C-alpha cells in the first residue's frame, strides 16, 4: 500500500513536470482520442439518429453501400454489385460472401431482410427515407447472398438513402428481445454489427470506446496493426477542446471556432482540415406570415441582406450559395442569386403595402450561437436603410423546432443550417415541398403548385438525363419565389495532431461526424 | 428532537409534492415538442405521433400529472425521451459525481474560509484583513465559469499541473462502483492511487466551485467574530488573562460558528444545483451537465427528476443544519 502511494505521488510529480503528453500506447496499441461536443444517446441503427449516433453506427455496422469521397459517391460495401429492373421497381443486390458479423456469423441476405424490416416496423430513425415506397413484405432473400427489394413505385433516390440502413445480426438481436422490442433496449448500448469497430465501453455522457476489429472482413485501408481503436470523448467547450488538442489529451477535435482553428493551425504538430459540406445556411422566411407572404417584401429583404458579412463572420471559411443546392448535390446549376443591392431592395419595397417601411420583422436564431447573432445584427443594420426594424429573438433549438411547426407561430425569418442526408437532388428539393411543412427546415411553409409538381415529377423518374433539366428548373423556381434568404456553404473544419493519418472528410457527413474507418495513428 | 425530525420530514414530503406540481406545470406548458425532437428532423408526422402516443404526451395534462405522481410513488423517475434510458439510472450515474465534487469544494471552502474569516476579524482593518476582504469580494464578484476557464488555462494548459477536465484520465481504470464516487469507491477497493488521481482531477473544478462559498464563509465568519469579540464575556476572559488563542478558538469561534454553519448548509444545496457551469467547463460528468442537456432538449422527465432530487437535497441539508443548531445551541433545543 505504501509503495502504491509512493508511486502515485511520483506519478503526480511526473505530471507536474511534463505538461504535454505525446501519443502513447495502451496495451501495445494506439487509441485515438476524439474530442467532440455531443453525447451519444444510443448506438441502435434502427432508432433516431443525429451526427454522433450516425458516427457510431457507421463505425460499428455496415450498410449495403457506403458514401465515400468528395464529391460523395455511393460505393459498394456489403453489396458487391446490384441491378435495377427497367421500370425502376426491382432492385437486386449481391452480397460479399466473406462478410461476417463481429461474433463470426456470416452476413446473409436473411440478415439484410431482417434489418430493413426491423427499421420499417419500428417506424423510427431512418424509416422515413423508404417507408412510403417500400413495404416489409416486399424485401426478399433470393438465396444466401442475394436480396431483392420491390418498390411500390419508381423512386430515383432509393440507392442514395441505403448508406444509412445498417445490417444487424438477427441472431444477436433476437436473443436480446424483450416484449417484442426488436432488441431496442439492448442495442441501445451494445452492437450486433459487422463494421470495422466493436463497442468496448459505453460511458454515457463521458466517453465511448470503439475497439478496432482486427479481423474486419473488409480489412483496413492502411498497413499498420498498431491501432487499438477510438475513444470518442465528450468535451463540451470549444476552448477545452482546443486545450485538450494542444496538450495531447485529444488527438482530433471538431468544434473549435473559426478563430481557434486559425490559432491551432499555426502549430507545426497540428493539422487543420477544411472541406465543404452539404449543409446550407439560410434565413427561412415564413411565406404564410402576416407580412412575408408578400413576395416583394421577401425580395426586398433578400436584396438588403449583406452577404459579404456572412463570409467575414466565418473568416472567409465559407462560400456564398450559388443555388439552393449545395455544390456536391447532383444536378446543381448556378443560378443568378440576389446579392446586396439597396436600390433594388427599395424598388421591391415600393411594390409592397409598406413602401416606406415602418414595419418590424422577427428574426429567430439559436441561443448562444454568436455567429448567428452577428448575422442578425448585420441584417438589422441593412434593414434600417429600408426603415424596417428587426426584432432579434434567441431561442433554444427545442423552442425553434416548436415555433417552426405551424405557419401561425413560425417567425418571419429563422436562421437554419439544413443538412440533406443524401446527395440526390430530391433530398434538397423536398425541403420546399408541402411534405416538409412543420419541420425545422420547412418553416417557410411555401406553397407553390408548379414547384410541388416539378418535385413530384423529379423523384419518380429513374433516368438521370430526364431528371437533370427538371432539377435545373426547380433550382431557378425556388430562387424566384424566395422562400428563404440563401446564405452560404460553410467549410467544415477539423483539427488533429500530425501523427493522425488517413483522415478524410466527405461532404455528406453531418456537422461533426467523422468516418473512423480510414484513420490511424503513425507517430 | 424526534418530534422536530418527524415534523420536518412530513413537511418535506408536502413541499416536494408542491415542487412536483410546479416543475410539471412549467415543463409541460413551456414551448418545445419533445416527440418531434426525439423523432428527428426528417421524421414524418406519423413517426412523431407514434412517439407522442407511446409516451403519453397526447393525454390531457391532469391525467398525465396523476400518472406522473403515481409513477413517482412507485419510485420510478420516468424515462428520457432521448436516450430511452430510465432517468433513475442516469441520475444514479451522474449524481454521485456532483455530490463528490460539491463535498470536496465545500471542504475547501470551510478549511480555507473559516480561518481566513477569523484572521480578518482578529486583524480588523489591518493589512491581512484588507487582503482577505479582497478575496471575499472577488469570490462574490467573479463568475464561476470564468474563474474555471482561467484556472484551466493557466494551471492546466500553461503550467500543466492539473488535468484539463473529466473525472479520471481516459486510460485510467474506473474502480468497481459501490457509491459512484470515485474517490470513495477506489478507497473501498483498496486503491488509494486511483482515489488520489480522482482527487487531482477535482482540484480545479472544486476550486472554481468553492470560491463563492469561500467568499461567503469569510464574510459571515468575519462579521460574527467581530461581534462576538466585542462581547462582555470575551472582554472578561481577556481581563482574566486567558491566552488570545484560547479566547478565539474556544470562547469566540464556538459562538460565531453557528450562522456560518447555517450559511454553509444553504450553500451546499445551492452548489449542488449550481455545478452546471463548472461541470461544463471541466467536462465533469455530473448532474448539472445532465440537467442542462435535458433542458435544452425539452426532455421533461429528467428535468423534473433532477429538480425534485436537488429540492430534496436542499431541504435535507437545511434539516441537518437545524439539527446541528439544536445540538450546539441549548436555546434552540429548548424552543423545540
mmCIF file with all atom_site columns, N, CA, C and O in Angstrom, chain A residues 276-294:
data_model
loop_
_atom_site.group_PDB
_atom_site.id
_atom_site.type_symbol
_atom_site.label_atom_id
_atom_site.label_alt_id
_atom_site.label_comp_id
_atom_site.label_asym_id
_atom_site.label_entity_id
_atom_site.label_seq_id
_atom_site.pdbx_PDB_ins_code
_atom_site.Cartn_x
_atom_site.Cartn_y
_atom_site.Cartn_z
_atom_site.occupancy
_atom_site.B_iso_or_equiv
_atom_site.pdbx_formal_charge
_atom_site.auth_seq_id
_atom_site.auth_comp_id
_atom_site.auth_asym_id
_atom_site.auth_atom_id
_atom_site.pdbx_PDB_model_num
ATOM 1  N N  . UNK A 1 276 ? -15.850 21.390 -47.848 1.00 0.00 ? 276 UNK A N  1
ATOM 2  C CA . UNK A 1 276 ? -17.220 21.872 -47.955 1.00 0.00 ? 276 UNK A CA 1
ATOM 3  C C  . UNK A 1 276 ? -18.218 20.798 -47.491 1.00 0.00 ? 276 UNK A C  1
ATOM 4  O O  . UNK A 1 276 ? -17.905 19.613 -47.509 1.00 0.00 ? 276 UNK A O  1
ATOM 5  N N  . UNK A 1 277 ? -19.364 21.237 -47.087 1.00 0.00 ? 277 UNK A N  1
ATOM 6  C CA . UNK A 1 277 ? -20.382 20.286 -46.640 1.00 0.00 ? 277 UNK A CA 1
ATOM 7  C C  . UNK A 1 277 ? -21.620 20.408 -47.522 1.00 0.00 ? 277 UNK A C  1
ATOM 8  O O  . UNK A 1 277 ? -21.678 21.258 -48.405 1.00 0.00 ? 277 UNK A O  1
ATOM 9  N N  . UNK A 1 278 ? -22.592 19.574 -47.231 1.00 0.00 ? 278 UNK A N  1
ATOM 10 C CA . UNK A 1 278 ? -23.869 19.673 -47.948 1.00 0.00 ? 278 UNK A CA 1
ATOM 11 C C  . UNK A 1 278 ? -24.798 20.643 -47.230 1.00 0.00 ? 278 UNK A C  1
ATOM 12 O O  . UNK A 1 278 ? -25.857 20.993 -47.733 1.00 0.00 ? 278 UNK A O  1
ATOM 13 N N  . UNK A 1 279 ? -24.398 21.043 -46.030 1.00 0.00 ? 279 UNK A N  1
ATOM 14 C CA . UNK A 1 279 ? -25.283 21.889 -45.227 1.00 0.00 ? 279 UNK A CA 1
ATOM 15 C C  . UNK A 1 279 ? -25.296 23.314 -45.777 1.00 0.00 ? 279 UNK A C  1
ATOM 16 O O  . UNK A 1 279 ? -24.252 23.907 -45.998 1.00 0.00 ? 279 UNK A O  1
ATOM 17 N N  . UNK A 1 280 ? -26.479 23.823 -45.981 1.00 0.00 ? 280 UNK A N  1
ATOM 18 C CA . UNK A 1 280 ? -26.590 25.211 -46.424 1.00 0.00 ? 280 UNK A CA 1
ATOM 19 C C  . UNK A 1 280 ? -27.099 26.029 -45.256 1.00 0.00 ? 280 UNK A C  1
ATOM 20 O O  . UNK A 1 280 ? -27.907 25.557 -44.455 1.00 0.00 ? 280 UNK A O  1
ATOM 21 N N  . UNK A 1 281 ? -26.620 27.258 -45.176 1.00 0.00 ? 281 UNK A N  1
ATOM 22 C CA . UNK A 1 281 ? -27.138 28.143 -44.133 1.00 0.00 ? 281 UNK A CA 1
ATOM 23 C C  . UNK A 1 281 ? -27.976 29.230 -44.774 1.00 0.00 ? 281 UNK A C  1
ATOM 24 O O  . UNK A 1 281 ? -27.532 29.922 -45.692 1.00 0.00 ? 281 UNK A O  1
ATOM 25 N N  . UNK A 1 282 ? -29.191 29.361 -44.310 1.00 0.00 ? 282 UNK A N  1
ATOM 26 C CA . UNK A 1 282 ? -30.035 30.414 -44.844 1.00 0.00 ? 282 UNK A CA 1
ATOM 27 C C  . UNK A 1 282 ? -31.005 30.913 -43.801 1.00 0.00 ? 282 UNK A C  1
ATOM 28 O O  . UNK A 1 282 ? -31.099 30.372 -42.693 1.00 0.00 ? 282 UNK A O  1
ATOM 29 N N  . UNK A 1 283 ? -31.692 32.000 -44.141 1.00 0.00 ? 283 UNK A N  1
ATOM 30 C CA . UNK A 1 283 ? -32.742 32.503 -43.260 1.00 0.00 ? 283 UNK A CA 1
ATOM 31 C C  . UNK A 1 283 ? -34.067 32.100 -43.879 1.00 0.00 ? 283 UNK A C  1
ATOM 32 O O  . UNK A 1 283 ? -34.453 32.612 -44.936 1.00 0.00 ? 283 UNK A O  1
ATOM 33 N N  . UNK A 1 284 ? -34.731 31.148 -43.244 1.00 0.00 ? 284 UNK A N  1
ATOM 34 C CA . UNK A 1 284 ? -36.021 30.667 -43.756 1.00 0.00 ? 284 UNK A CA 1
ATOM 35 C C  . UNK A 1 284 ? -37.072 31.743 -43.514 1.00 0.00 ? 284 UNK A C  1
ATOM 36 O O  . UNK A 1 284 ? -37.170 32.292 -42.414 1.00 0.00 ? 284 UNK A O  1
ATOM 37 N N  . UNK A 1 285 ? -37.851 32.020 -44.552 1.00 0.00 ? 285 UNK A N  1
ATOM 38 C CA . UNK A 1 285 ? -38.866 33.069 -44.449 1.00 0.00 ? 285 UNK A CA 1
ATOM 39 C C  . UNK A 1 285 ? -40.242 32.417 -44.331 1.00 0.00 ? 285 UNK A C  1
ATOM 40 O O  . UNK A 1 285 ? -40.561 31.527 -45.118 1.00 0.00 ? 285 UNK A O  1
ATOM 41 N N  . UNK A 1 286 ? -41.033 32.862 -43.387 1.00 0.00 ? 286 UNK A N  1
ATOM 42 C CA . UNK A 1 286 ? -42.396 32.320 -43.276 1.00 0.00 ? 286 UNK A CA 1
ATOM 43 C C  . UNK A 1 286 ? -43.282 32.946 -44.358 1.00 0.00 ? 286 UNK A C  1
ATOM 44 O O  . UNK A 1 286 ? -43.795 34.056 -44.203 1.00 0.00 ? 286 UNK A O  1
ATOM 45 N N  . UNK A 1 287 ? -43.455 32.226 -45.465 1.00 0.00 ? 287 UNK A N  1
ATOM 46 C CA . UNK A 1 287 ? -44.177 32.782 -46.616 1.00 0.00 ? 287 UNK A CA 1
ATOM 47 C C  . UNK A 1 287 ? -45.687 32.828 -46.388 1.00 0.00 ? 287 UNK A C  1
ATOM 48 O O  . UNK A 1 287 ? -46.434 33.268 -47.260 1.00 0.00 ? 287 UNK A O  1
ATOM 49 N N  . UNK A 1 288 ? -46.138 32.305 -45.250 1.00 0.00 ? 288 UNK A N  1
ATOM 50 C CA . UNK A 1 288 ? -47.557 32.451 -44.917 1.00 0.00 ? 288 UNK A CA 1
ATOM 51 C C  . UNK A 1 288 ? -47.734 33.439 -43.764 1.00 0.00 ? 288 UNK A C  1
ATOM 52 O O  . UNK A 1 288 ? -48.808 33.538 -43.169 1.00 0.00 ? 288 UNK A O  1
ATOM 53 N N  . UNK A 1 289 ? -46.669 34.120 -43.450 1.00 0.00 ? 289 UNK A N  1
ATOM 54 C CA . UNK A 1 289 ? -46.720 35.091 -42.354 1.00 0.00 ? 289 UNK A CA 1
ATOM 55 C C  . UNK A 1 289 ? -47.495 36.344 -42.757 1.00 0.00 ? 289 UNK A C  1
ATOM 56 O O  . UNK A 1 289 ? -47.742 36.593 -43.941 1.00 0.00 ? 289 UNK A O  1
ATOM 57 N N  . UNK A 1 290 ? -47.808 37.122 -41.743 1.00 0.00 ? 290 UNK A N  1
ATOM 58 C CA . UNK A 1 290 ? -48.649 38.307 -41.935 1.00 0.00 ? 290 UNK A CA 1
ATOM 59 C C  . UNK A 1 290 ? -48.052 39.265 -42.980 1.00 0.00 ? 290 UNK A C  1
ATOM 60 O O  . UNK A 1 290 ? -48.772 39.807 -43.811 1.00 0.00 ? 290 UNK A O  1
ATOM 61 N N  . UNK A 1 291 ? -46.734 39.434 -42.962 1.00 0.00 ? 291 UNK A N  1
ATOM 62 C CA . UNK A 1 291 ? -46.098 40.364 -43.897 1.00 0.00 ? 291 UNK A CA 1
ATOM 63 C C  . UNK A 1 291 ? -45.299 39.640 -44.963 1.00 0.00 ? 291 UNK A C  1
ATOM 64 O O  . UNK A 1 291 ? -45.326 40.014 -46.133 1.00 0.00 ? 291 UNK A O  1
ATOM 65 N N  . UNK A 1 292 ? -44.614 38.604 -44.579 1.00 0.00 ? 292 UNK A N  1
ATOM 66 C CA . UNK A 1 292 ? -43.680 37.960 -45.504 1.00 0.00 ? 292 UNK A CA 1
ATOM 67 C C  . UNK A 1 292 ? -44.380 37.120 -46.569 1.00 0.00 ? 292 UNK A C  1
ATOM 68 O O  . UNK A 1 292 ? -43.706 36.539 -47.421 1.00 0.00 ? 292 UNK A O  1
ATOM 69 N N  . UNK A 1 293 ? -45.714 37.051 -46.519 1.00 0.00 ? 293 UNK A N  1
ATOM 70 C CA . UNK A 1 293 ? -46.403 36.366 -47.626 1.00 0.00 ? 293 UNK A CA 1
ATOM 71 C C  . UNK A 1 293 ? -46.235 37.183 -48.905 1.00 0.00 ? 293 UNK A C  1
ATOM 72 O O  . UNK A 1 293 ? -46.400 36.689 -50.009 1.00 0.00 ? 293 UNK A O  1
ATOM 73 N N  . UNK A 1 294 ? -45.861 38.464 -48.739 1.00 0.00 ? 294 UNK A N  1
ATOM 74 C CA . UNK A 1 294 ? -45.696 39.354 -49.881 1.00 0.00 ? 294 UNK A CA 1
ATOM 75 C C  . UNK A 1 294 ? -44.323 39.094 -50.533 1.00 0.00 ? 294 UNK A C  1
ATOM 76 O O  . UNK A 1 294 ? -43.280 39.367 -49.936 1.00 0.00 ? 294 UNK A O  1
#
